[in-house]
CSV table of C-alpha atoms and ligand atoms in Angstrom, one decimal:
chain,number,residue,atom,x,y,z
E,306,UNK,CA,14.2,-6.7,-23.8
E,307,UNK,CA,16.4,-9.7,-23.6
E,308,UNK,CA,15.5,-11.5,-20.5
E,309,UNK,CA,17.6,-14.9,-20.5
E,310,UNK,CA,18.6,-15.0,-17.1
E,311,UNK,CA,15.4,-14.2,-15.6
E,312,UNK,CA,14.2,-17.2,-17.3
E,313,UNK,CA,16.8,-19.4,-15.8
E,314,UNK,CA,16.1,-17.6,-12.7
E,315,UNK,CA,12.3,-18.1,-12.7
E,316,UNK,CA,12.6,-22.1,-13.6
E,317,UNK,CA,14.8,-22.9,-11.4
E,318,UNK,CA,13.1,-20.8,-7.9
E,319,UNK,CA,9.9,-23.0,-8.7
E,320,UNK,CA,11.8,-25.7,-7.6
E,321,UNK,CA,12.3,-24.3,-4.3
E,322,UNK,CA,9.5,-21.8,-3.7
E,323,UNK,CA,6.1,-21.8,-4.1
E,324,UNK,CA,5.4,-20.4,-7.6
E,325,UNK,CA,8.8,-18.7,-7.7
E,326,UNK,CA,8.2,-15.7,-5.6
E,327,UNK,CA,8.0,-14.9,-2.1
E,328,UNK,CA,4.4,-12.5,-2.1
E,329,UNK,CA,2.0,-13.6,-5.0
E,330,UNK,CA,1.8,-10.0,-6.6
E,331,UNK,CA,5.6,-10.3,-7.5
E,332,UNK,CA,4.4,-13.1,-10.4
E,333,UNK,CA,3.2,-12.2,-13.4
E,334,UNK,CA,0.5,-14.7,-13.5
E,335,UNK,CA,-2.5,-12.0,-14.2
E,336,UNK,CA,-0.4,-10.3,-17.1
E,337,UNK,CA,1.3,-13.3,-18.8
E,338,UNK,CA,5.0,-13.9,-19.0
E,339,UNK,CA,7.5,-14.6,-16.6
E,340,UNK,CA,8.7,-12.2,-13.5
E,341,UNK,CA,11.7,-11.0,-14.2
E,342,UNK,CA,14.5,-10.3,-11.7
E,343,UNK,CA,15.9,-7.5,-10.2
E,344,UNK,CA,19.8,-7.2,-9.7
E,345,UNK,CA,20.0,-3.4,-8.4
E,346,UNK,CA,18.1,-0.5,-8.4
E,347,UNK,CA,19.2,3.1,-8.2
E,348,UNK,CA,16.8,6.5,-7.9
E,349,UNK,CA,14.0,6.0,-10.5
E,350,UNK,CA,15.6,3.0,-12.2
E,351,UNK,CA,15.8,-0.8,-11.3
E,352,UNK,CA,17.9,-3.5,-13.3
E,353,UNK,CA,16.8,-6.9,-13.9
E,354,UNK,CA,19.6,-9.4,-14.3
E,355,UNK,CA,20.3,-9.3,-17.7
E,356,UNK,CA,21.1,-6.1,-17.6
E,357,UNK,CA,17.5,-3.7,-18.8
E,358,UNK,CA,16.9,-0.8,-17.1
E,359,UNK,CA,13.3,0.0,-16.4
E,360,UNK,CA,11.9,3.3,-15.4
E,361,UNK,CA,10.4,1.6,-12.2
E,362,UNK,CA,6.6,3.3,-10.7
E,363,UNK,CA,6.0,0.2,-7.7
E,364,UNK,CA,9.1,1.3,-6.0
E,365,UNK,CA,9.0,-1.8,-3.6
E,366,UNK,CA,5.1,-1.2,-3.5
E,367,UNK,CA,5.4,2.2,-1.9
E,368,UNK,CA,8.8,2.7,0.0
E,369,UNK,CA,10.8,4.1,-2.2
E,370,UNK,CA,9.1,7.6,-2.0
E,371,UNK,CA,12.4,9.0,-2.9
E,372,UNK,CA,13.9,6.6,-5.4
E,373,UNK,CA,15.8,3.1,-4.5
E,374,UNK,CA,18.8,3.3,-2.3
E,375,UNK,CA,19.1,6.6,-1.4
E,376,UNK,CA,22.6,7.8,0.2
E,377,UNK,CA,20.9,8.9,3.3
E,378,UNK,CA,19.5,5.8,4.0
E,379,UNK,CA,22.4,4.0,2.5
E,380,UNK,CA,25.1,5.6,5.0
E,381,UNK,CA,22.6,5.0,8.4
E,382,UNK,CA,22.0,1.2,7.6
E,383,UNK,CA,25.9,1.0,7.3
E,384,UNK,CA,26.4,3.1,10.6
E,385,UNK,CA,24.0,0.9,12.2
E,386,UNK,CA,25.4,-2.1,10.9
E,387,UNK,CA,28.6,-1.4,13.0
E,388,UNK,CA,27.4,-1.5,16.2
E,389,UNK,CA,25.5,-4.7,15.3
E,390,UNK,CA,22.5,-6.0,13.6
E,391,UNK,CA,20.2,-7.4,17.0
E,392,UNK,CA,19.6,-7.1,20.5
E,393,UNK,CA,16.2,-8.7,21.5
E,394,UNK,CA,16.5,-5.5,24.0
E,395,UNK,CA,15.6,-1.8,24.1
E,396,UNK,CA,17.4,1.2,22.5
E,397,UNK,CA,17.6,4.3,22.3
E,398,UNK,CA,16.4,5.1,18.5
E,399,UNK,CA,13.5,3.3,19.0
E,400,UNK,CA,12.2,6.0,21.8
E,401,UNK,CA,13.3,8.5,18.8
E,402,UNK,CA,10.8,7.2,15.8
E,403,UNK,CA,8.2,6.4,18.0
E,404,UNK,CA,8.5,10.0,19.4
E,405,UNK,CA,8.6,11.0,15.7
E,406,UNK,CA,5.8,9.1,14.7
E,407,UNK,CA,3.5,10.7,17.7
E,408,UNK,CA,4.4,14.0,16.3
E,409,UNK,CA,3.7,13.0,12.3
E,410,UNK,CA,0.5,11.2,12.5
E,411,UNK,CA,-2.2,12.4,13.7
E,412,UNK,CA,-4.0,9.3,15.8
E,413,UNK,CA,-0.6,8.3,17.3
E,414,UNK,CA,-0.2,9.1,20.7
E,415,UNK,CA,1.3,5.3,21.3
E,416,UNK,CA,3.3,3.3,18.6
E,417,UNK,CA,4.5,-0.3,18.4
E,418,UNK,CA,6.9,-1.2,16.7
E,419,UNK,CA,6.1,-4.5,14.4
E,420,UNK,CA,7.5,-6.1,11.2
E,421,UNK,CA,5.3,-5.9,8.6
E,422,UNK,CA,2.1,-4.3,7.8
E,423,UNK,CA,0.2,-7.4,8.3
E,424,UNK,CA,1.4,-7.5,11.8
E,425,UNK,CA,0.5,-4.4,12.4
E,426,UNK,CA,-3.5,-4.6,11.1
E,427,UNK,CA,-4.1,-8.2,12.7
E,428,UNK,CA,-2.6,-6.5,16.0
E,429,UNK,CA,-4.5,-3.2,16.0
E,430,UNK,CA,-7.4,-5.2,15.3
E,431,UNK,CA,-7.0,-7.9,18.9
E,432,UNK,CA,-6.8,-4.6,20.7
E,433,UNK,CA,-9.6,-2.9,19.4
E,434,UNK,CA,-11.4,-6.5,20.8
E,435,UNK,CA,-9.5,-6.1,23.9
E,436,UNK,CA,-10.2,-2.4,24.5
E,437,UNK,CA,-14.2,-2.5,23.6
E,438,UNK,CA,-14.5,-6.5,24.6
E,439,UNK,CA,-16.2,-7.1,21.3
E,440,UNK,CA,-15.9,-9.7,18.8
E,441,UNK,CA,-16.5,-8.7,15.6
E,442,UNK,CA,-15.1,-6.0,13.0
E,443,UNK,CA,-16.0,-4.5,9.6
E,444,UNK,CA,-13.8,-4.7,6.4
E,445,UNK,CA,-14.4,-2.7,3.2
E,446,UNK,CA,-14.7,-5.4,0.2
E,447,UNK,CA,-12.2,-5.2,-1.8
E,448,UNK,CA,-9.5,-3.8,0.9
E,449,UNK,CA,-6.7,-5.1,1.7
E,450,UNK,CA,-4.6,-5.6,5.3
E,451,UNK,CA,-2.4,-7.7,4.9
E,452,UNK,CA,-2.4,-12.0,5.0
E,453,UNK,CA,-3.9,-12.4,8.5
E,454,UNK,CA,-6.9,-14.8,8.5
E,455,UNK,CA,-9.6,-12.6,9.5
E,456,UNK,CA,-8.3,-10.3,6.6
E,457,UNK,CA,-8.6,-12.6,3.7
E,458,UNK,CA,-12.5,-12.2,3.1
E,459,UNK,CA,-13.2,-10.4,0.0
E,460,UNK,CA,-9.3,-9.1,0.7
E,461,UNK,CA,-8.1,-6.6,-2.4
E,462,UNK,CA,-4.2,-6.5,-3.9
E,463,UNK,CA,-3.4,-10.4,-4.7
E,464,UNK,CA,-6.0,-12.1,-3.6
E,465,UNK,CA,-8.0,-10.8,-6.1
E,466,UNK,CA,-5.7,-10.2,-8.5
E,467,UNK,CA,-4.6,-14.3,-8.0
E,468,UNK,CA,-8.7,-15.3,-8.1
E,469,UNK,CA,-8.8,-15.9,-4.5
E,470,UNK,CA,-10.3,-13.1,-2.4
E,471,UNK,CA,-11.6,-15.5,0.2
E,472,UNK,CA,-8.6,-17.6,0.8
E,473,UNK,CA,-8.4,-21.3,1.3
E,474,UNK,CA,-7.7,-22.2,5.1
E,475,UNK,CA,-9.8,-19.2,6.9
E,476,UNK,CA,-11.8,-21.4,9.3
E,477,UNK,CA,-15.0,-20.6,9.0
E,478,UNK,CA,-15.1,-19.7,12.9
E,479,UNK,CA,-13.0,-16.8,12.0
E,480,UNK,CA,-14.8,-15.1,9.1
E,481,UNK,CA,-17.6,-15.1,10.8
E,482,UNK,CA,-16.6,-12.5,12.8
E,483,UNK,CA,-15.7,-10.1,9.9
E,484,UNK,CA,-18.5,-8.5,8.6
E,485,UNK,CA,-18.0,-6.4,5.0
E,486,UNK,CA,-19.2,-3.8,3.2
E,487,UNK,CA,-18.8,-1.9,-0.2
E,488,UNK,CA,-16.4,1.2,0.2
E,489,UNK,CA,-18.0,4.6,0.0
E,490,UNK,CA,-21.3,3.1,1.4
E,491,UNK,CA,-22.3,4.5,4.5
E,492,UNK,CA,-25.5,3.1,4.1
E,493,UNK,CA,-24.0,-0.4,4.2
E,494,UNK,CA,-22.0,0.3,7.7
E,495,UNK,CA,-25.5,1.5,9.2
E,496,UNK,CA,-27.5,-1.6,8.3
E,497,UNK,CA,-24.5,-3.8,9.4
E,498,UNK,CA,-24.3,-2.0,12.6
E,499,UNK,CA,-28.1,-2.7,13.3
E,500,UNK,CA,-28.1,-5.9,12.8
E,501,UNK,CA,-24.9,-6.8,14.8
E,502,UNK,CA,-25.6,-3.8,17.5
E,503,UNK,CA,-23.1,-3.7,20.5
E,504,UNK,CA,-21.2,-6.6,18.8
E,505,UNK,CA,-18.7,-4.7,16.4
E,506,UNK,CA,-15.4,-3.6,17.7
E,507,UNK,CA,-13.5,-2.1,14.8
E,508,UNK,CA,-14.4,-0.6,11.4
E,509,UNK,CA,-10.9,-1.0,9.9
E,510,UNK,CA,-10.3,0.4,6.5
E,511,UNK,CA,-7.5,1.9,3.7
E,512,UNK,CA,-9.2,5.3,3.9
E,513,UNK,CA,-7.8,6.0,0.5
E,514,UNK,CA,-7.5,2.5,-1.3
E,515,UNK,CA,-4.6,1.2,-3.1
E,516,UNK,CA,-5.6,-2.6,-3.3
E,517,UNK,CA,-7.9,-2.6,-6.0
E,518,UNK,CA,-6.4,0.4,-8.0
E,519,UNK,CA,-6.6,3.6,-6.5
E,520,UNK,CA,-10.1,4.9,-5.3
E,521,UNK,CA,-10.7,7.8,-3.6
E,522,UNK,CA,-13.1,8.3,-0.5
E,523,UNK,CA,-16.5,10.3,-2.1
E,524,UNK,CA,-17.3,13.7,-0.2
E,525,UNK,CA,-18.1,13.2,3.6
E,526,UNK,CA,-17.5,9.4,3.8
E,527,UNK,CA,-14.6,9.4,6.2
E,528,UNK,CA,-16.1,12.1,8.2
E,529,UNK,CA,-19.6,9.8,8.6
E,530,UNK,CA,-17.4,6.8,9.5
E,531,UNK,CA,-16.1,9.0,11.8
E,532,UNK,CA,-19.5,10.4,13.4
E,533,UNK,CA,-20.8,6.6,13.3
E,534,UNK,CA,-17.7,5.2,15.4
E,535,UNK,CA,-18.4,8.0,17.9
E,536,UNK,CA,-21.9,7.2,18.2
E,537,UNK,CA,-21.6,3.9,18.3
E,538,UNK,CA,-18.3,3.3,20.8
E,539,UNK,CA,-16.5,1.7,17.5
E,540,UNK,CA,-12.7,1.8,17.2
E,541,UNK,CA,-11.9,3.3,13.5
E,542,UNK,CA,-8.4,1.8,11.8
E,543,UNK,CA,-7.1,3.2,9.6
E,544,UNK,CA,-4.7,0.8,7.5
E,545,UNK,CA,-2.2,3.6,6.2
E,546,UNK,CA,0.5,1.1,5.3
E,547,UNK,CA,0.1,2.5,1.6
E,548,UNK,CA,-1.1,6.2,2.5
E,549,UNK,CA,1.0,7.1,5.5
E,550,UNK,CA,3.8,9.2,5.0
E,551,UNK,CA,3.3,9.0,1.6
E,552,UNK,CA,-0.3,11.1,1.0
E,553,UNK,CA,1.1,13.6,3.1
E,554,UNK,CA,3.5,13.3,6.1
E,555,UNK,CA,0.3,12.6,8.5
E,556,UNK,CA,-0.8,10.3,5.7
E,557,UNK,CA,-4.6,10.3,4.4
E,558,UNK,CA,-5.9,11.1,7.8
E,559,UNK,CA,-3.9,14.8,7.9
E,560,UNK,CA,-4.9,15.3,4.4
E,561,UNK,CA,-8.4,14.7,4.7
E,562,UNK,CA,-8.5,16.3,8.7
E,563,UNK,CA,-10.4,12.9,9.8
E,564,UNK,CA,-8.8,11.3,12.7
E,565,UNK,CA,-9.3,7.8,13.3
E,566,UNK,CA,-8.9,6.1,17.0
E,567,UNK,CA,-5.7,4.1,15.7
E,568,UNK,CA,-3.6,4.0,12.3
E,569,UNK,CA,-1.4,0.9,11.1
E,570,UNK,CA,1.3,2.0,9.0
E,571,UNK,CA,4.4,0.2,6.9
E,572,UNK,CA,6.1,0.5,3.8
E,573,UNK,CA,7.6,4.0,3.9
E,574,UNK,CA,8.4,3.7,7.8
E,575,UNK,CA,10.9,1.4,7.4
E,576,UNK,CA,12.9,2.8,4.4
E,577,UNK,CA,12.8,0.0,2.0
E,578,UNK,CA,13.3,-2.6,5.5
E,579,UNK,CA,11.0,-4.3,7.1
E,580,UNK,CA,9.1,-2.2,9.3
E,581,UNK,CA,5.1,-1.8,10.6
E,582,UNK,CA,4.0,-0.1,13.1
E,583,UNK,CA,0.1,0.2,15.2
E,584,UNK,CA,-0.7,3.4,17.0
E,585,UNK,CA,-3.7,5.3,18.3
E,586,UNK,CA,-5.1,6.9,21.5
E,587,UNK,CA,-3.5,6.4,25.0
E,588,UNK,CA,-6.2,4.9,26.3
E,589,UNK,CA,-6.2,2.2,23.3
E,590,UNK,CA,-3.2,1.6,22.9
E,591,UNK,CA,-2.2,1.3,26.9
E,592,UNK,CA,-4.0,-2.1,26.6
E,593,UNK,CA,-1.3,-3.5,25.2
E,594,UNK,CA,1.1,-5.5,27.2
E,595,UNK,CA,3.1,-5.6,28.8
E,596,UNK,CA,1.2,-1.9,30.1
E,597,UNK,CA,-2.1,-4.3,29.0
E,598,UNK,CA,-3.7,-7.3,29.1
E,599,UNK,CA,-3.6,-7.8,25.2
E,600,UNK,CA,-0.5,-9.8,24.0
E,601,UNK,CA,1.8,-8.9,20.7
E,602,UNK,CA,5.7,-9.8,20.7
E,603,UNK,CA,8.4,-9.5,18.3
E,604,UNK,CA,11.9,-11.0,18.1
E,605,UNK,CA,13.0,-8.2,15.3
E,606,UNK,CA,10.4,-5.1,16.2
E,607,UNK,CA,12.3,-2.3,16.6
E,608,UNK,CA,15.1,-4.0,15.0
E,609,UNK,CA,18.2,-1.4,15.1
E,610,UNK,CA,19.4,-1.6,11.8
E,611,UNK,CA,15.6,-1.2,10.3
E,612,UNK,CA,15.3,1.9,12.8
E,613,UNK,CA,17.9,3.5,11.7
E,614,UNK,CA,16.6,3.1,8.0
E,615,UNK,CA,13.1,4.5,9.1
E,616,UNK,CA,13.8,6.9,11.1
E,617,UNK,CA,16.0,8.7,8.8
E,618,UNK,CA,13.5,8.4,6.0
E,619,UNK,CA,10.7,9.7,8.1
E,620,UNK,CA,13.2,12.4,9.8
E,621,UNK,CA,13.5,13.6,6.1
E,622,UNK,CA,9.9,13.4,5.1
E,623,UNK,CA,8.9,15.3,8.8
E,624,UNK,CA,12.0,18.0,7.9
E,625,UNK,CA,11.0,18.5,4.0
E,626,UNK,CA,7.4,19.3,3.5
E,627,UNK,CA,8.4,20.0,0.1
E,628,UNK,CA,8.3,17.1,-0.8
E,629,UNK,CA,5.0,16.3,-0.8
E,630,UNK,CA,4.4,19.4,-3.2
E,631,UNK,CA,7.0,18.0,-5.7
E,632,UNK,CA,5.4,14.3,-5.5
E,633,UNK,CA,1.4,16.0,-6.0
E,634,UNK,CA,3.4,17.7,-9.1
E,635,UNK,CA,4.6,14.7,-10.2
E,636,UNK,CA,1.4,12.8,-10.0
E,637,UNK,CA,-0.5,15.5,-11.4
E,638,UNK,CA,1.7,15.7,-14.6
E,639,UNK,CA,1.6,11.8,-14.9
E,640,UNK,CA,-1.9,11.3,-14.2
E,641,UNK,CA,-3.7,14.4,-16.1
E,642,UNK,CA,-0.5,13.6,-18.9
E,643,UNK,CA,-2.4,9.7,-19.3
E,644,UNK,CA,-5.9,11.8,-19.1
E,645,UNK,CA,-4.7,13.7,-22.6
E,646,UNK,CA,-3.2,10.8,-24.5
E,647,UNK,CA,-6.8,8.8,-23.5
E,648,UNK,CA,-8.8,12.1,-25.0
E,649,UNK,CA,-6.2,12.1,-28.1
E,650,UNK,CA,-6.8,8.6,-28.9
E,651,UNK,CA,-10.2,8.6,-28.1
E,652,UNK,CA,-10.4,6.2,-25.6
E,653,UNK,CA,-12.5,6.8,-22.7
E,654,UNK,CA,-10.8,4.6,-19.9
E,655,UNK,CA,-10.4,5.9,-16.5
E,656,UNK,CA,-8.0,7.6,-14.4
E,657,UNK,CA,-7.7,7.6,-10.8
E,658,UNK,CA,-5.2,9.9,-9.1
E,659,UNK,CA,-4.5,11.4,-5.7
E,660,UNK,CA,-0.9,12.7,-4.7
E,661,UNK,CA,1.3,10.2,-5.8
E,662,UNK,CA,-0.5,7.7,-6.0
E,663,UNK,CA,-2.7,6.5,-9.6
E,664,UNK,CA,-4.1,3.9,-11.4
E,665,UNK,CA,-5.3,3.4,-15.1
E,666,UNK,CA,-8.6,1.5,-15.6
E,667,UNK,CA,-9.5,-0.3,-18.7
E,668,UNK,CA,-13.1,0.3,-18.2
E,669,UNK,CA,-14.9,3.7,-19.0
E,670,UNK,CA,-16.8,3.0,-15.8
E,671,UNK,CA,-16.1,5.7,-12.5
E,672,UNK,CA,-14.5,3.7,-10.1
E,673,UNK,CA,-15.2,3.9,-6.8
E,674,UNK,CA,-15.5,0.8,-5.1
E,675,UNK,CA,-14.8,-3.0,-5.6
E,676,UNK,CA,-17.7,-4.1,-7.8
E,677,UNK,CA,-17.0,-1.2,-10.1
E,678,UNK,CA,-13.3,-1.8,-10.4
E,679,UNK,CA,-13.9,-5.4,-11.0
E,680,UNK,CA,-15.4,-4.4,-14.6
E,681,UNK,CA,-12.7,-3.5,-15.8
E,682,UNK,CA,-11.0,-5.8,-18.7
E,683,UNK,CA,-8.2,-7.2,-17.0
E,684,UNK,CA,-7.0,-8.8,-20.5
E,685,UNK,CA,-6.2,-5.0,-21.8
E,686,UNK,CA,-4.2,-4.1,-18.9
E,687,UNK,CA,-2.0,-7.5,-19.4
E,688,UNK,CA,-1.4,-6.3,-22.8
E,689,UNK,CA,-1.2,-2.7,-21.6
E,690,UNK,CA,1.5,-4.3,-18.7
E,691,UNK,CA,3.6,-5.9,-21.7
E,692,UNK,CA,4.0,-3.5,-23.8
E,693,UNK,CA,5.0,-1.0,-21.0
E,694,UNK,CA,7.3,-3.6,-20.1
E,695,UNK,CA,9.3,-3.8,-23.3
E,696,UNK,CA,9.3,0.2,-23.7
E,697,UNK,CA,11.4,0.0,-20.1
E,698,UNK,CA,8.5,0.8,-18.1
E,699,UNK,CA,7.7,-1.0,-15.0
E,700,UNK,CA,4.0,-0.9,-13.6
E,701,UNK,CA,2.7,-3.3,-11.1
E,702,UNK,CA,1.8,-6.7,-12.5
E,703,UNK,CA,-2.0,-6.0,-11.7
E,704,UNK,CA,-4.6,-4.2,-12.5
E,705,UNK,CA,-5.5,-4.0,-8.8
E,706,UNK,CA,-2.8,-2.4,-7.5
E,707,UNK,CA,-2.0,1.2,-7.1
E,708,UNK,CA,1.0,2.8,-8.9
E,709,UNK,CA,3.3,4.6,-6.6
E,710,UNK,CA,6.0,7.2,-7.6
E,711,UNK,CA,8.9,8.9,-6.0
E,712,UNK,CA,10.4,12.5,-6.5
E,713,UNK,CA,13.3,10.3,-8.6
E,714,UNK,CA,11.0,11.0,-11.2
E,715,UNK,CA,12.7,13.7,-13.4
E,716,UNK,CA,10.8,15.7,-16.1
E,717,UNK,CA,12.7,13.5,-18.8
E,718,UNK,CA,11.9,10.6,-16.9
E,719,UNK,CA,8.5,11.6,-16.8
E,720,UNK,CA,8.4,12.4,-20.9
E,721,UNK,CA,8.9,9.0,-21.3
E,722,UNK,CA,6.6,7.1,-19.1
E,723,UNK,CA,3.8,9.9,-21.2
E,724,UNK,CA,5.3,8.9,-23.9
E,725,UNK,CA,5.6,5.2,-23.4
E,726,UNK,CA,1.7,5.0,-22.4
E,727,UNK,CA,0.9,7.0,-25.8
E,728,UNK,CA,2.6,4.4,-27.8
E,729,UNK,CA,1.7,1.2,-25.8
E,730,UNK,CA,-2.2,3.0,-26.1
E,731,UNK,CA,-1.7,3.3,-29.8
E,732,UNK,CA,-0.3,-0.2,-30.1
E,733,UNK,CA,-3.1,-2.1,-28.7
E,734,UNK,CA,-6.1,0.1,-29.7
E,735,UNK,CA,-5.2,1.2,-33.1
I,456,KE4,P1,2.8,-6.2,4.4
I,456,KE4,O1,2.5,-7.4,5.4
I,456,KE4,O2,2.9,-6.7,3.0
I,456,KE4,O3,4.0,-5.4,4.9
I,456,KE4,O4,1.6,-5.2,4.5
I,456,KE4,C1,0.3,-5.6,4.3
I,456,KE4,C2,-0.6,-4.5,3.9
I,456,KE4,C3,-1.4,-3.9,4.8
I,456,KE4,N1,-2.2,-2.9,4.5
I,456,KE4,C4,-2.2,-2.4,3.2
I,456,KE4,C5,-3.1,-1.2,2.9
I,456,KE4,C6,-1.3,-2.9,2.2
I,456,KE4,O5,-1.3,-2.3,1.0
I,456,KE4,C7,-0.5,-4.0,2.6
I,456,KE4,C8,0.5,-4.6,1.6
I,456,KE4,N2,0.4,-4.1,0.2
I,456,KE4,C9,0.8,-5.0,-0.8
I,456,KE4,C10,0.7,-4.3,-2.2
I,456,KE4,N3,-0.7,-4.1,-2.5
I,456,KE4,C11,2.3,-5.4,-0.6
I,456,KE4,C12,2.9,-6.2,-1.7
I,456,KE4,C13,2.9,-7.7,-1.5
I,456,KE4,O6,1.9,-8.2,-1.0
I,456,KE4,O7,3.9,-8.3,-1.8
């Protein structure tokens, strides 16, 4: 892969942005080399600009859950576009996705409409301390919501993939109100909740997490966060900005039949723009103003033209159930195709997979929860990452990250990210 301009690209955006990139997981600091960067990007390919095509499995970190710039989504931006691109002021197809989203997902009776994920979890979590009129919250180590303050303790995705899961700047006022634990650990949540009794607001959690490579929830642990919230008058989040829509088209919390108090979704909602949203019960989510007492605004929420993209991406999803059964295929043939090549080559690394979502492990270690995904050798995957790269595959530039794919992904497309991962295996171990 020739990758000239990227070069040029790279040196000269340090001079003008912090490290180069605008989020920290877009460097390539934990896999060596230099970003490179994208021109275009069309169904299950992107471009970079010197003109490589890579058979891409991030797909914008989860959006693209049915390949890049889909005509559908394409034609309603444009549509939108005519009438105008802002009004600071009601419409109409805002009523529609919210409407939409009450019927998807199961929690939301009530949506707002925010612009990121990250406003959505630091705003579901100041109204779960407004509903209850409690202070503090529990995190999952190794989860994580977004940059808000109170999130970046022990926060997943780039914070630990950049070395800093406690981040600079939190005061130490505000992480004292965030209390973790270790996912899968029901234990942990019981001993927390004694010693902090009638304090916690909000357990807030990725029920399935993405942000430290895929990990799945062991048998009975959503339902027992569930039982414990109930008992103990705790508001349970869960942060479906990765899962929702994508896991099925109620998200994690439809496929697993546990219904938290309110969801915070992104990514998929808004089509490839800039879209979050925070929903749950009536009841919660009525404390919001202006129907409330607990503030959130937004110049852009609800923006028309990223309305229009959303809501004809989640129209789709809500119209084509199929779709999930073609992504689980997908995955399935990926994820249990990686399984084989490991068993051929004799290499016992694991393999984490639900839907279409996985991750590849270089440790031979079950991962479940933080601790355990932080044995594995991050060195291999950079090597892993590079070699992927220059066979025209694209992974995500950690090893804590989730891959995400998109029913783009045709059966030859799919024989060569198998057969890609059998060579790049090969090359490094053999
Ligand atoms: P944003 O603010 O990036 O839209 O969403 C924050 C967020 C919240 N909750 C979960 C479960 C998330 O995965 C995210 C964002 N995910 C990362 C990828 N691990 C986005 C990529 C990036 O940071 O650039």
């Amino acid at each position: 892969m020739q990758i000239t301009n990227s070069k040029t690209l790279f040196e000269k955006a340090k001079n003008f942005i912090p490290g180069g990139v605008n989020s920290p997981v877009r460097a390539f600091k934990a896999v060596g080399g230099d970003p490179i960067f994208i021109k275009k990007a069309e169904g299950a390919h992107i471009y970079d600009e010197d003109g490589n095509a890579y058979i891409e499995l991030i797909n914008s970190w989860g959006p693209m859950i049915l390949g890049h710039n889909h005509s559908m989504i394409r034609e309603a931006v444009i549509k939108a576009m005519e009438n105008g691109t802002s009004f600071g002021a009601p419409t109409a197809r805002e009523v529609e996705i919210a409407e939409l989203i009450t019927s998807m997902v199961p929690s939301v009776e009530k949506v707002r409409m925010v612009n990121s994920g990250t406003e959505a979890t630091m705003s579901a979590i100041r109204v779960a301390r407004g509903f209850t009129g409690r202070d503090k919250f529990i995190k999952m180590e190794g989860h994580y919501h977004g940059h808000g303050d109170s999130f970046l303790i022990s926060a997943g995705s780039g914070a630990i993939t950049m070395g800093n899961p406690d981040s600079p700047g939190v005061t130490k006022g505000t992480a004292k109100d965030t209390l973790l634990a270790p996912y899968n650990n029901l234990e942990a949540i019981e001993t927390l909740i004694a010693a902090n009794k009638n304090e916690i607001a909000a357990i807030i959690l990725e029920p399935v997490p993405g942000n430290m490579g895929l990990v799945t929830p062991q048998k009975g642990y959503l339902e027992g966060l569930r039982k414990i919230c109930d008992d103990e008058g705790i508001v349970l989040i869960f942060d479906e900005v990765m899962t929702g829509f994508r896991l099925a088209k109620g998200g994690a919390q439809e496929l697993f039949g546990v219904t938290p108090d309110m969801s915070t979704l992104g990514k998929i909602i808004g089509g490839g723009l800039p879209v979050g949203a925070y929903g749950g019960k009536k009841e919660i989510m009525e404390f919001v103003s202006p129907a409330g007492p607990v503030y959130q605004a937004g110049t852009l929420s609800g923006n028309p033209i990223a309305m229009a993209a959303g809501h004809t991406m989640l129209t789709y999803l809500n119209e084509h159930p199929e779709v999930y059964t073609q992504l689980n295929q997908i995955g399935g043939t990926i994820a249990n195709g990686i399984k084989d090549i490991l068993v051929k080559l004799g290499l016992n690394y694991t393999v984490n997979h639900l839907g279409s979502m996985y991750s590849l492990f270089f440790t031979d270690k079950e991962i479940y929860d933080f601790e355990s995904a932080k044995h594995s050798d991050t060195v291999l995957f950079g090597k892993y990452f590079q070699s992927m790269l220059q066979k025209g595959i694209y992974l995500a530039p950690s090893q804590f990250e989730s891959l995400f794919l998109s029913t783009a992904l045709t059966n030859d497309l799919i024989d060569q990210i198998l057969d890609a991962n059998e060579a790049s295996l090969k090359e490094i171990f053999q």
